XYZ file of C-alpha atoms in Angstrom:
658
model
C 5.169 -21.594 -31.764
C 5.975 -20.463 -35.304
C 5.346 -16.901 -36.576
C 2.688 -18.179 -38.970
C 0.768 -19.605 -36.026
C 0.887 -16.240 -34.286
C -0.401 -14.512 -37.385
C -3.239 -16.999 -37.824
C -4.335 -16.699 -34.207
C -4.265 -12.900 -34.307
C -6.204 -12.890 -37.552
C -8.833 -15.213 -36.086
C -9.390 -12.981 -33.066
C -9.651 -9.876 -35.185
C -11.949 -11.633 -37.647
C -14.472 -12.113 -34.852
C -15.195 -8.406 -35.027
C -14.315 -7.601 -38.638
C -17.930 -7.276 -39.861
C -18.613 -4.611 -37.248
C -15.606 -2.541 -38.288
C -17.240 -1.713 -41.579
C -20.320 -0.504 -39.701
C -18.533 1.381 -36.935
C -19.465 4.971 -36.338
C -17.128 7.666 -37.587
C -14.723 8.645 -34.810
C -14.497 12.136 -33.421
C -11.921 14.142 -35.352
C -10.860 15.739 -32.076
C -9.953 12.381 -30.535
C -6.656 12.329 -28.722
C -3.648 10.997 -30.583
C -2.840 8.757 -27.627
C -4.215 5.340 -26.825
C -5.975 6.804 -23.810
C -9.533 6.949 -22.479
C -9.920 9.871 -20.113
C -13.100 8.753 -18.348
C -11.894 5.170 -17.838
C -8.465 6.316 -16.672
C -9.880 8.976 -14.324
C -12.118 6.430 -12.631
C -9.228 3.995 -12.201
C -6.985 6.718 -10.782
C -9.590 7.778 -8.197
C -9.884 4.195 -6.974
C -6.106 3.858 -6.742
C -5.718 7.081 -4.728
C -7.975 5.611 -2.014
C -5.055 3.407 -0.941
C -3.369 4.367 2.384
C 0.161 4.141 1.034
C 2.539 4.522 -1.883
C 0.731 4.209 -5.218
C 1.081 5.797 -8.634
C -0.899 6.090 -11.838
C 0.996 6.514 -15.113
C -0.941 7.576 -18.212
C 0.126 6.943 -21.767
C 0.504 10.678 -22.315
C 3.272 10.775 -19.689
C 5.651 8.845 -21.965
C 4.160 9.399 -25.419
C 7.154 11.360 -26.746
C 9.725 8.758 -25.721
C 11.263 5.813 -27.506
C 9.654 3.051 -25.450
C 11.817 -0.053 -25.301
C 10.986 -1.304 -21.798
C 9.277 -0.495 -18.499
C 12.232 1.802 -17.801
C 10.797 4.360 -20.228
C 7.324 4.331 -18.673
C 8.163 4.126 -14.967
C 11.198 6.425 -14.878
C 9.166 9.149 -13.108
C 7.163 6.869 -10.831
C 8.341 7.526 -7.246
C 9.977 4.552 -5.571
C 10.320 2.385 -8.682
C 13.952 1.527 -9.415
C 14.135 0.432 -13.028
C 17.492 0.375 -14.784
C 18.320 -0.877 -18.297
C 20.692 -3.813 -18.622
C 20.504 -4.537 -22.352
C 17.760 -4.536 -24.960
C 14.409 -4.931 -23.217
C 16.048 -6.424 -20.115
C 15.807 -4.172 -17.048
C 16.317 -4.442 -13.321
C 12.913 -3.775 -11.775
C 12.799 -3.239 -8.017
C 10.508 -1.467 -5.558
C 11.769 -0.879 -2.020
C 14.661 -3.213 -2.718
C 12.524 -6.128 -3.886
C 14.494 -8.815 -5.711
C 17.481 -6.594 -5.041
C 20.185 -9.033 -6.069
C 18.283 -10.822 -8.826
C 20.352 -10.193 -11.952
C 17.933 -11.896 -14.348
C 14.204 -12.555 -14.767
C 12.048 -11.049 -12.017
C 11.123 -11.614 -8.379
C 9.502 -9.661 -5.565
C 6.909 -7.828 -7.674
C 3.562 -9.080 -8.956
C 3.423 -8.058 -12.602
C 0.012 -8.083 -14.246
C -1.674 -7.241 -17.525
C -5.340 -6.369 -17.295
C -5.330 -7.806 -13.781
C -3.937 -11.223 -14.748
C -0.454 -12.152 -13.466
C 2.420 -12.447 -15.918
C 4.403 -14.177 -13.156
C 4.430 -17.941 -13.368
C 2.877 -20.023 -10.600
C 6.183 -20.048 -8.649
C 6.149 -16.199 -8.780
C 9.145 -15.904 -11.104
C 8.595 -14.217 -14.458
C 9.866 -12.409 -17.548
C 8.832 -8.766 -17.765
C 9.815 -8.692 -21.462
C 6.313 -10.021 -22.119
C 4.908 -6.611 -21.152
C 5.316 -3.854 -23.738
C 4.054 -0.467 -22.512
C 3.340 0.852 -26.020
C 0.060 -1.077 -25.850
C -1.144 0.370 -22.567
C -3.849 2.848 -21.744
C -2.304 3.332 -18.309
C -0.243 1.589 -15.625
C -1.158 1.172 -11.971
C 1.676 0.908 -9.445
C 0.992 -0.322 -5.901
C 4.145 -0.217 -3.778
C 4.705 -2.779 -1.044
C 1.701 -3.959 0.990
C -0.532 -1.503 -0.847
C -0.920 -4.171 -3.548
C -3.148 -6.320 -1.345
C -6.112 -5.546 -3.635
C -4.341 -7.529 -6.356
C -3.771 -10.434 -3.995
C -0.072 -9.581 -3.851
C 1.931 -10.256 -0.705
C 5.377 -9.306 -2.008
C 7.822 -6.770 -0.601
C 7.767 -4.754 -3.836
C 4.042 -4.717 -4.563
C 2.394 -4.865 -7.984
C 2.473 -3.213 -11.411
C -0.627 -3.619 -13.591
C -0.702 -2.610 -17.243
C -4.167 -1.889 -18.648
C -4.856 -2.188 -22.380
C -7.562 -0.138 -24.135
C -10.938 -1.440 -25.221
C -13.050 -0.770 -28.288
C -15.135 1.689 -26.268
C -12.202 3.579 -24.767
C -10.062 3.770 -27.939
C -12.304 3.733 -31.050
C -10.905 4.137 -34.535
C -7.481 3.298 -35.926
C -4.132 4.198 -34.364
C -0.691 4.001 -35.977
C 2.737 4.574 -34.439
C 6.079 4.245 -36.226
C 9.467 4.714 -34.497
C 13.048 4.392 -35.629
C 16.574 5.583 -34.996
C 20.046 4.597 -33.874
C 21.435 1.058 -34.139
C 19.123 0.171 -37.041
C 16.117 0.370 -34.768
C 12.602 0.298 -36.219
C 9.203 -0.442 -34.696
C 5.660 -0.230 -35.956
C 2.374 -0.464 -34.061
C -1.136 -0.482 -35.506
C -4.340 -0.838 -33.523
C -8.063 -0.566 -34.160
C -11.051 -0.376 -31.867
C -14.791 -0.182 -32.349
C -18.054 -0.571 -30.467
C -21.504 -1.460 -31.703
C -24.537 -2.397 -29.684
C -23.629 -4.623 -26.761
C -20.207 -5.513 -28.180
C -16.826 -3.889 -28.669
C -13.373 -5.055 -29.714
C -9.829 -3.745 -29.775
C -6.718 -5.297 -31.325
C -3.110 -4.220 -31.828
C -0.106 -5.672 -33.636
C 3.499 -4.575 -33.164
C 6.806 -5.512 -34.781
C 10.166 -4.368 -33.436
C 13.760 -4.862 -34.572
C 17.060 -3.435 -33.368
C 20.783 -4.194 -33.489
C 21.089 -2.678 -30.013
C 23.784 -0.429 -28.556
C 26.188 -3.305 -27.798
C 27.684 -6.177 -29.708
C 25.517 -9.308 -29.676
C 22.326 -7.658 -28.407
C 20.144 -7.832 -31.514
C 16.429 -8.388 -31.002
C 13.320 -9.050 -33.058
C 9.832 -9.148 -31.586
C 6.287 -9.710 -32.747
C 3.417 -8.979 -30.373
C -0.352 -9.088 -30.573
C -2.885 -7.938 -27.976
C -6.637 -7.912 -28.368
C -9.869 -8.059 -26.423
C -13.572 -8.500 -27.141
C -16.222 -7.291 -24.708
C -19.947 -7.883 -24.338
C -22.127 -5.678 -22.132
C -25.411 -7.520 -21.723
C -26.754 -4.901 -19.312
C -25.566 -2.363 -16.765
C -25.287 -5.295 -14.363
C -23.615 -7.994 -16.464
C -20.549 -7.740 -18.719
C -17.716 -9.985 -19.863
C -14.442 -9.482 -21.715
C -12.061 -11.942 -23.387
C -8.375 -11.073 -23.833
C -5.622 -12.595 -25.958
C -1.910 -11.751 -25.802
C 0.759 -13.291 -28.031
C 4.509 -12.672 -27.846
C 7.375 -13.837 -30.010
C 10.618 -12.412 -28.599
C 14.131 -13.068 -29.889
C 16.762 -11.343 -27.737
C 20.521 -11.907 -27.853
C 22.399 -11.555 -24.566
C 25.645 -9.539 -24.584
C 26.687 -10.493 -21.059
C 28.414 -8.483 -18.350
C 31.784 -6.721 -18.688
C 34.667 -5.779 -16.432
C 34.914 -2.217 -15.175
C 37.596 -1.024 -17.602
C 35.671 -2.273 -20.633
C 32.462 -0.587 -19.479
C 34.252 2.742 -19.069
C 36.206 2.588 -22.331
C 34.364 0.281 -24.768
C 30.746 -0.022 -23.580
C 29.694 -1.241 -27.024
C 31.484 -4.539 -26.332
C 29.580 -7.793 -25.945
C 30.227 -11.471 -25.488
C 29.427 -13.856 -28.344
C 30.678 -16.967 -26.542
C 27.916 -19.581 -26.531
C 25.626 -17.318 -28.607
C 23.644 -16.576 -25.456
C 20.031 -15.508 -25.907
C 16.559 -15.441 -24.381
C 13.866 -16.479 -26.845
C 10.266 -16.465 -25.648
C 7.082 -17.659 -27.335
C 3.979 -17.150 -25.221
C 0.233 -16.949 -25.534
C -2.164 -15.851 -22.814
C -5.966 -16.119 -23.018
C -8.100 -14.721 -20.228
C -11.641 -13.724 -19.295
C -13.057 -11.225 -16.832
C -16.767 -11.250 -16.071
C -18.398 -8.614 -13.864
C -21.741 -8.693 -12.077
C -23.259 -5.640 -10.362
C -25.936 -6.571 -7.818
C -26.975 -3.410 -6.023
C -24.146 -2.438 -3.666
C -22.170 -5.558 -4.564
C -19.737 -5.813 -7.474
C -18.475 -9.318 -8.300
C -15.559 -9.998 -10.675
C -14.787 -13.518 -11.863
C -11.694 -14.294 -13.912
C -9.722 -17.097 -15.428
C -6.687 -17.461 -17.662
C -4.461 -19.914 -19.497
C -0.828 -19.052 -20.187
C 1.397 -21.226 -22.392
C 5.057 -20.301 -22.718
C 8.225 -21.663 -24.267
C 11.635 -20.388 -23.181
C 14.775 -21.215 -25.183
C 17.653 -19.737 -23.222
C 21.275 -20.534 -24.166
C 23.446 -19.345 -21.258
C 25.974 -21.441 -19.268
C 23.944 -24.316 -20.729
C 20.946 -24.314 -23.043
C 17.878 -23.903 -20.826
C 14.838 -25.264 -22.639
C 11.520 -24.936 -20.809
C 7.872 -25.370 -21.704
C 5.369 -24.123 -19.142
C 1.607 -24.096 -18.842
C -0.186 -22.036 -16.219
C -3.870 -21.836 -15.436
C -5.498 -19.557 -12.949
C -8.864 -18.509 -11.580
C -9.884 -15.560 -9.442
C -12.925 -14.120 -7.731
C -13.398 -10.764 -6.073
C -16.295 -9.081 -4.296
C -16.526 -5.360 -3.592
C -19.272 -4.096 -1.311
C -19.999 -0.427 -0.657
C -22.654 0.886 1.679
C -22.423 4.324 3.244
C -19.154 4.722 5.148
C -18.172 1.053 4.805
C -16.332 -0.584 1.906
C -15.360 -4.221 1.840
C -13.186 -6.234 -0.549
C -12.945 -10.026 -0.460
C -11.045 -12.042 -3.014
C -9.211 -15.209 -3.861
C -6.920 -16.366 -6.627
C -5.362 -19.690 -7.480
C -2.617 -20.385 -10.005
C -1.304 -23.788 -11.049
C 1.723 -24.335 -13.252
C 3.692 -27.157 -14.808
C 7.158 -26.738 -16.310
C 9.050 -29.280 -18.385
C 12.562 -28.118 -17.662
C 15.546 -29.384 -19.642
C 19.152 -28.339 -20.034
C 21.764 -29.233 -22.630
C 25.417 -28.554 -23.264
C 25.624 -25.198 -25.026
C 27.275 -25.615 -28.434
C 27.224 -22.120 -29.911
C 23.634 -21.606 -28.835
C 22.465 -25.043 -29.953
C 21.502 -28.092 -27.887
C 24.298 -30.553 -27.207
C 24.197 -33.522 -24.874
C 21.380 -33.411 -22.276
C 22.522 -32.519 -18.752
C 19.277 -32.079 -16.822
C 15.577 -32.940 -17.090
C 12.790 -32.471 -14.575
C 9.072 -31.864 -14.270
C 8.325 -28.916 -12.017
C 4.922 -28.295 -10.464
C 3.905 -25.118 -8.654
C 0.784 -23.927 -6.891
C 0.011 -20.488 -5.478
C -3.309 -19.862 -3.726
C -4.234 -16.589 -2.039
C -7.244 -15.448 -0.051
C -7.428 -11.774 0.877
C -9.752 -9.228 2.387
C -9.757 -5.540 3.183
C -12.243 -3.313 5.021
C -12.335 0.478 4.727
C -14.410 2.453 7.223
C -15.007 6.216 7.430
C -15.939 6.900 11.074
C -15.925 10.659 10.424
C -15.716 12.808 7.331
C -12.252 12.850 5.698
C -10.890 9.987 7.836
C -10.652 6.392 6.553
C -9.463 3.399 8.560
C -8.218 0.345 6.678
C -7.593 -3.210 7.873
C -6.999 -6.376 5.929
C -4.837 -9.367 5.316
C -3.812 -12.026 2.866
C -3.326 -15.740 3.401
C -1.009 -17.468 0.923
C -0.348 -21.131 0.315
C 2.356 -22.427 -2.018
C 3.759 -25.661 -3.373
C 6.991 -26.214 -5.289
C 7.690 -29.761 -6.431
C 10.383 -31.115 -8.737
C 10.679 -34.638 -10.151
C 14.184 -34.836 -11.590
C 14.993 -37.682 -13.972
C 18.399 -36.553 -15.290
C 21.286 -36.827 -14.427
C 19.851 -38.834 -11.497
C 16.372 -39.481 -10.174
C 15.760 -37.036 -7.339
C 12.533 -35.647 -5.922
C 12.198 -32.366 -4.111
C 9.156 -30.721 -2.577
C 8.552 -27.598 -0.516
C 5.261 -26.406 0.994
C 4.690 -22.915 2.320
C 1.898 -20.965 3.991
C 1.704 -17.558 5.626
C -0.712 -14.864 6.760
C 0.161 -11.209 6.205
C -1.993 -8.590 7.976
C -2.236 -4.901 7.154
C -3.642 -1.811 8.905
C -3.743 1.742 7.578
C -5.298 5.180 7.831
C -5.983 8.056 5.406
C -6.698 11.625 6.518
C -7.843 14.186 3.955
C -7.711 17.686 5.444
C -8.696 19.072 2.023
C -10.229 17.577 -1.095
C -6.866 17.465 -2.901
C -4.577 16.588 0.022
C -4.002 13.223 1.718
C -1.868 12.034 4.613
C -1.574 8.282 5.129
C 0.127 5.587 7.172
C 0.140 1.802 7.111
C 1.845 -1.187 8.672
C 1.940 -4.543 6.924
C 3.645 -7.882 6.637
C 4.890 -9.504 3.441
C 6.044 -13.064 2.794
C 7.725 -14.216 -0.411
C 8.018 -17.915 -1.135
C 11.110 -19.068 -3.049
C 10.616 -20.260 -6.609
C 12.406 -22.889 -8.639
C 15.314 -20.530 -9.404
C 16.009 -20.297 -5.664
C 15.140 -23.882 -4.714
C 16.457 -25.915 -7.648
C 19.941 -24.436 -7.786
C 21.749 -26.333 -10.551
C 19.839 -29.551 -9.775
C 18.519 -30.816 -6.429
C 16.450 -28.715 -4.032
C 18.304 -26.637 -1.453
C 16.865 -25.559 1.922
C 15.864 -21.979 1.126
C 13.202 -20.429 3.370
C 10.581 -17.775 2.617
C 11.510 -14.112 2.920
C 9.530 -12.288 5.625
C 9.210 -8.564 6.276
C 7.296 -6.027 8.339
C 6.975 -2.608 6.710
C 5.914 0.715 8.250
C 5.056 3.614 5.957
C 3.894 7.213 6.306
C 3.421 9.760 3.568
C 1.394 12.388 1.775
C 0.174 13.149 -1.732
C -1.897 15.875 -3.327
C -1.727 19.145 -5.155
C -2.123 22.806 -4.251
C -1.788 25.589 -6.780
C 1.200 24.935 -9.011
C 2.556 22.097 -6.831
C 1.795 18.368 -6.980
C 3.591 16.000 -4.573
C 3.847 12.330 -3.640
C 6.167 11.457 -0.741
C 6.473 8.223 1.265
C 8.826 7.257 4.088
C 9.152 3.531 4.709
C 11.117 1.062 6.810
C 11.082 -2.696 6.203
C 12.583 -5.112 8.725
C 13.386 -8.381 6.947
C 14.261 -11.885 8.052
C 15.541 -14.443 5.584
C 15.896 -11.998 2.688
C 16.499 -13.946 -0.526
C 19.865 -12.744 -1.804
C 21.890 -13.973 -4.740
C 25.521 -13.777 -5.710
C 27.370 -14.527 -8.931
C 29.719 -17.497 -8.575
C 31.361 -17.277 -11.987
C 30.638 -16.342 -15.596
C 29.598 -19.911 -16.479
C 27.704 -20.743 -13.271
C 24.215 -19.453 -12.387
C 23.871 -17.270 -9.314
C 23.391 -18.961 -5.953
C 20.718 -17.925 -3.447
C 20.896 -17.728 0.336
C 18.726 -16.433 3.182
C 20.250 -13.489 4.984
C 19.682 -13.448 8.735
C 18.407 -9.900 9.281
C 18.375 -6.960 6.890
C 16.692 -3.570 6.751
C 15.308 -1.611 3.809
C 14.385 1.978 4.518
C 14.098 5.044 2.370
C 12.184 7.910 0.839
C 10.122 7.827 -2.354
C 9.494 11.384 -3.496
C 7.888 12.970 -6.515
C 7.437 16.723 -6.937
C 5.873 18.428 -9.974
C 5.706 22.167 -10.521
C 3.567 23.781 -13.221
C 3.664 27.574 -12.883
C 2.299 28.113 -16.416
C 0.215 26.091 -18.868
C 3.270 25.746 -21.103
C 5.874 25.050 -18.395
C 6.151 21.949 -16.185
C 8.929 20.508 -14.037
C 8.596 16.923 -12.878
C 11.167 15.218 -10.691
C 11.669 12.183 -8.491
C 14.200 11.400 -5.787
C 14.806 7.978 -4.279
C 16.757 7.521 -1.078
C 17.518 3.819 -0.567
C 19.248 2.743 2.637
C 19.474 -1.059 2.447
C 21.806 -3.080 4.643
C 22.601 -6.058 6.853
C 21.905 -5.882 10.581
C 24.576 -7.412 12.820
C 25.235 -10.165 10.318
C 27.763 -12.805 11.363
C 29.638 -12.468 8.061
C 28.808 -9.000 6.730
C 28.186 -6.986 9.886
C 26.242 -3.820 9.036
C 27.432 -3.629 5.430
C 25.251 -2.017 2.811
C 23.487 -4.249 0.330
C 24.873 -3.898 -3.198
C 23.364 -2.974 -6.589
C 20.961 -0.090 -5.801
C 22.579 3.335 -5.169
C 21.730 5.346 -2.097
C 20.496 8.353 -4.084
C 18.832 8.577 -7.492
C 17.435 11.806 -8.951
C 15.591 12.378 -12.226
C 14.095 15.612 -13.546
C 12.466 16.819 -16.743
C 11.407 20.330 -17.780
C 8.696 20.490 -20.441
C 8.436 23.801 -22.261
C 5.598 24.359 -24.718
C 2.214 22.866 -25.529
C 0.952 19.910 -27.556
C 1.377 22.073 -30.642
C 5.142 22.298 -30.037
C 7.221 21.407 -26.993
C 10.709 20.441 -25.876
C 11.727 18.626 -22.692
C 15.355 18.334 -21.511
C 15.969 15.791 -18.735
C 18.673 14.611 -16.351
C 19.385 11.417 -14.386
C 21.914 11.745 -11.569
C 23.501 9.089 -9.361
C 25.917 11.058 -7.140
C 27.410 8.007 -5.419
C 27.707 4.578 -6.972
C 26.270 1.458 -5.385
C 28.482 -1.276 -4.018
C 29.109 -4.248 -6.282
C 29.524 -6.856 -3.533
C 28.355 -7.867 -0.083
C 31.801 -7.206 1.392
C 31.537 -3.559 0.248
C 35.003 -3.653 -1.304
C 34.141 -2.228 -4.759
C 31.672 0.300 -6.123
C 30.238 0.897 -9.552
C 30.488 4.435 -10.924
C 28.591 7.647 -10.311
C 27.109 9.281 -13.391
C 24.990 12.063 -14.845
C 22.978 11.443 -17.998
C 21.288 14.169 -20.052
C 18.447 13.577 -22.480
C 15.998 15.499 -24.617
C 12.541 14.840 -26.014
C 10.425 17.016 -28.268
C 7.084 16.797 -29.989
C 4.804 18.686 -32.335
C 1.268 18.403 -33.697
C 1.706 18.588 -37.449
C -2.005 18.315 -38.204
C -5.183 17.257 -36.459
C -4.711 13.627 -35.570
C -0.988 13.529 -36.454
C 1.940 14.033 -34.028
C 5.696 13.695 -34.460
C 8.237 13.182 -31.666
C 12.002 13.124 -31.097
C 14.059 11.465 -28.335
C 17.806 11.798 -27.629
C 19.414 9.516 -25.001
C 22.679 10.141 -23.157
C 23.365 13.306 -25.148
C 26.930 13.743 -23.885
C 27.948 10.128 -24.459
C 28.603 9.386 -20.778
C 30.376 6.068 -20.122
C 29.402 4.607 -16.778
C 28.212 1.505 -14.951
C 24.430 1.333 -14.956
C 23.812 -2.039 -13.333
C 25.673 -4.773 -11.444
C 25.388 -8.495 -10.787
C 26.076 -8.803 -7.067
C 28.846 -11.053 -5.796
C 30.523 -11.841 -2.467
C 33.741 -9.946 -3.192
C 34.192 -7.871 -6.324
C 37.107 -6.140 -7.999
C 37.458 -3.938 -11.087
C 38.307 -7.041 -13.106
C 35.134 -8.893 -12.074
C 32.862 -9.510 -15.065
C 29.684 -8.253 -13.364
C 29.123 -4.732 -14.747
C 26.648 -3.406 -17.336
C 27.055 -0.040 -19.091
C 24.468 2.729 -19.170
C 22.647 3.289 -22.451
C 24.885 4.729 -25.144
C 24.119 7.956 -26.974
C 21.198 7.404 -29.343
C 18.655 9.372 -31.355
C 15.118 8.164 -32.076
C 12.075 9.689 -33.691
C 8.707 8.826 -35.089
C 5.076 9.712 -35.519
C 1.698 8.626 -34.228
C -1.683 9.176 -35.821
C -5.317 8.447 -35.064
C -7.970 8.098 -37.719
C-alpha cells in the first residue's frame, strides 16, 4: 500500500465528520493536556480490578513526559511485564516468561487494540503496529486473568484503548525530537454532536536510531466514529493504518556490545517493512441486566522482511466476536466467543542487498482460531467473590507449499482451560486474591513451518497457581503477585546461525515461578516514589539434556524506580533500572550476558494553560551493557546473539490541547 493510499483513506474517514467539526462546541479551557478521559478510564479500571489475579491499568498520564518509542516506555512500571528494547521499536515482550526464547515477532501474549486482536489467526504478531502515543489507557491482564478477552495464553493480554470524540474533544498536538536525528509529530481531533462523535489522529515518526543501520520512518493513522442511538443501543467503527519502515541492525558479539554498541550489520540490508490496515466495528446492546457486545474486523497486512532471505508475505484476517454480560444482585456472568480466520501468501527469495533474487519458497498458509469462554462471579457474602470459568479453543494450521517442492502440512488442535479464583476485600481499598488456571498455546507457522515443511511441534500446556494482594492505605499503594506455572511442552527456540532462522522444540517439563511487585509511596502531594521488582525463576525440571538448568534470556531480578518531585506546574523525576545478575545466554548455562545499572531523568512544566513541555534523558551515564539475548544451545562471548542497552540520548518536546 502506497503512502498516497494511506493519506486518501485517512482523509476519507475524517471527512465523514468534517462538517460537524465546524459546529462543535467550544472545549473547556481547563481540559487536561493528555489524551485521557477520566470518567471512561475510571470505569474501565474498576472493572479490571474485579479480576482475582494480576492485572494493571496504565493511564496516559503515567508516561506523558517520556519519549515514547515502544511499549517499553509505557509498560516499564507495570508489575510482571518484562519489556526490553532490542532496536528501534522492536522489543522483547514477555509476561511470566511467555514467549521467553522468541527473539523476533511475538508469541504467548494476546495483543489487542480496542478489544480487537493484533495477533494474526495463528497467534503470531508484530507489536510494532501498536503505538502507545495514541492511547487513552492500557489494560494488562497477566496469565489466566485474560480469560475475559478470550485469551488462553501463558502471558495473558495487553489491550490498548484509543480515545473517542466524547472522551477527548478538541484538538491535541504533540511534537517530540532529540538525539539521532529523531523527530515525531502527532495531531488529533475529537468532537461530539447529537448522537454522533468522531476522533482521528495522524502521526509521523523518523529516526536514525542509536545504532548503525537502524533507521526508521513511520506513518500511522487511527480514527473512530461512534453513534449512540439510545442508552441501550450504540455502535462504533474503527480504522487503523500503519506504514512502518524499520532497518534491522542485527545482533553483535559480546566484545562489540561492550565497546562499540553503536555498531550494526548492513549485510543483506535487513529490514522489517509493514503496511497494514485494520477496520473494525463494535456494537453494544443494553437489555435490562444484560449487556451484549458484537464485533467484527478485517485486517490486511503486507510484510516485506529481508533477513537470511527476503520474506515477502501478504495476509488477510477476518474475525467476529460476541460477548454477553449479565449482572443481577450477587451474581455476574460473562459468556463469549470469538473466531478468527487468516490466509497468508508466503514467499521467500534470495536476499540480494535487501532486494528479491531467485524464488526459494512459496506457500499458501491458512489458519483458524475459535474460542468459546465463560466466567461466573458470585458474592456469597459481603466482600467475598468466588470466580469460576473456562475457555475452549480450537485451532487449524494448514500449509500448501508449491516451491521448492509440492508439500502439504496440516495440524489441528483443541483444548479446554478451566479457571477458579477468589477475591476477599477486608476493606474498600484492599484486596487479597488467588486463582488456579490452565493455559494452552497452539504453535503457529513460525514454529510449525520451520524453513519449509511442517515439523511435529505440540501445543504448550501449563497450570498456574497465583496468590496476591493489591490496594492502597495512606501514602502506600501496592500490587504484589506470587505465581508458579508448571509447563509441559514449552515452546523454546534457539539460534542455529546468523543466516538461519531459529529452530523450535518442545521442552519436556519446565517451571516458571516468581514475584511481580509494585510499590508506590506518596508522602506529599509533590513527592511520589514508584517502583517495581520482578523475580523470575524459570528453569528445566529433570530434563534429559539440560537437567535443572535455568532458562536463558530473562534475568532473575529486575528493579526499576522513579522519584517524581514537583507538581504539574514543574516537576523532575530521576529513575534507575537495575539488573544485579545477568541472565544466561544459552540452555547449557555456560555464558551470561552482563549486569547493568541505567540512570534516567524526565522533567516537565506547564508553560501556559493547555501547553506543556517535557524533557527525557536516557542512560545518563552512557552505560555499555547487554540488554537482550537471542537464546542458543551453547553460547560464548564470540557468539553473535547479543543486543546492547539503549545508548545515552536526550529528547524533548511539547504537547498542547486546544
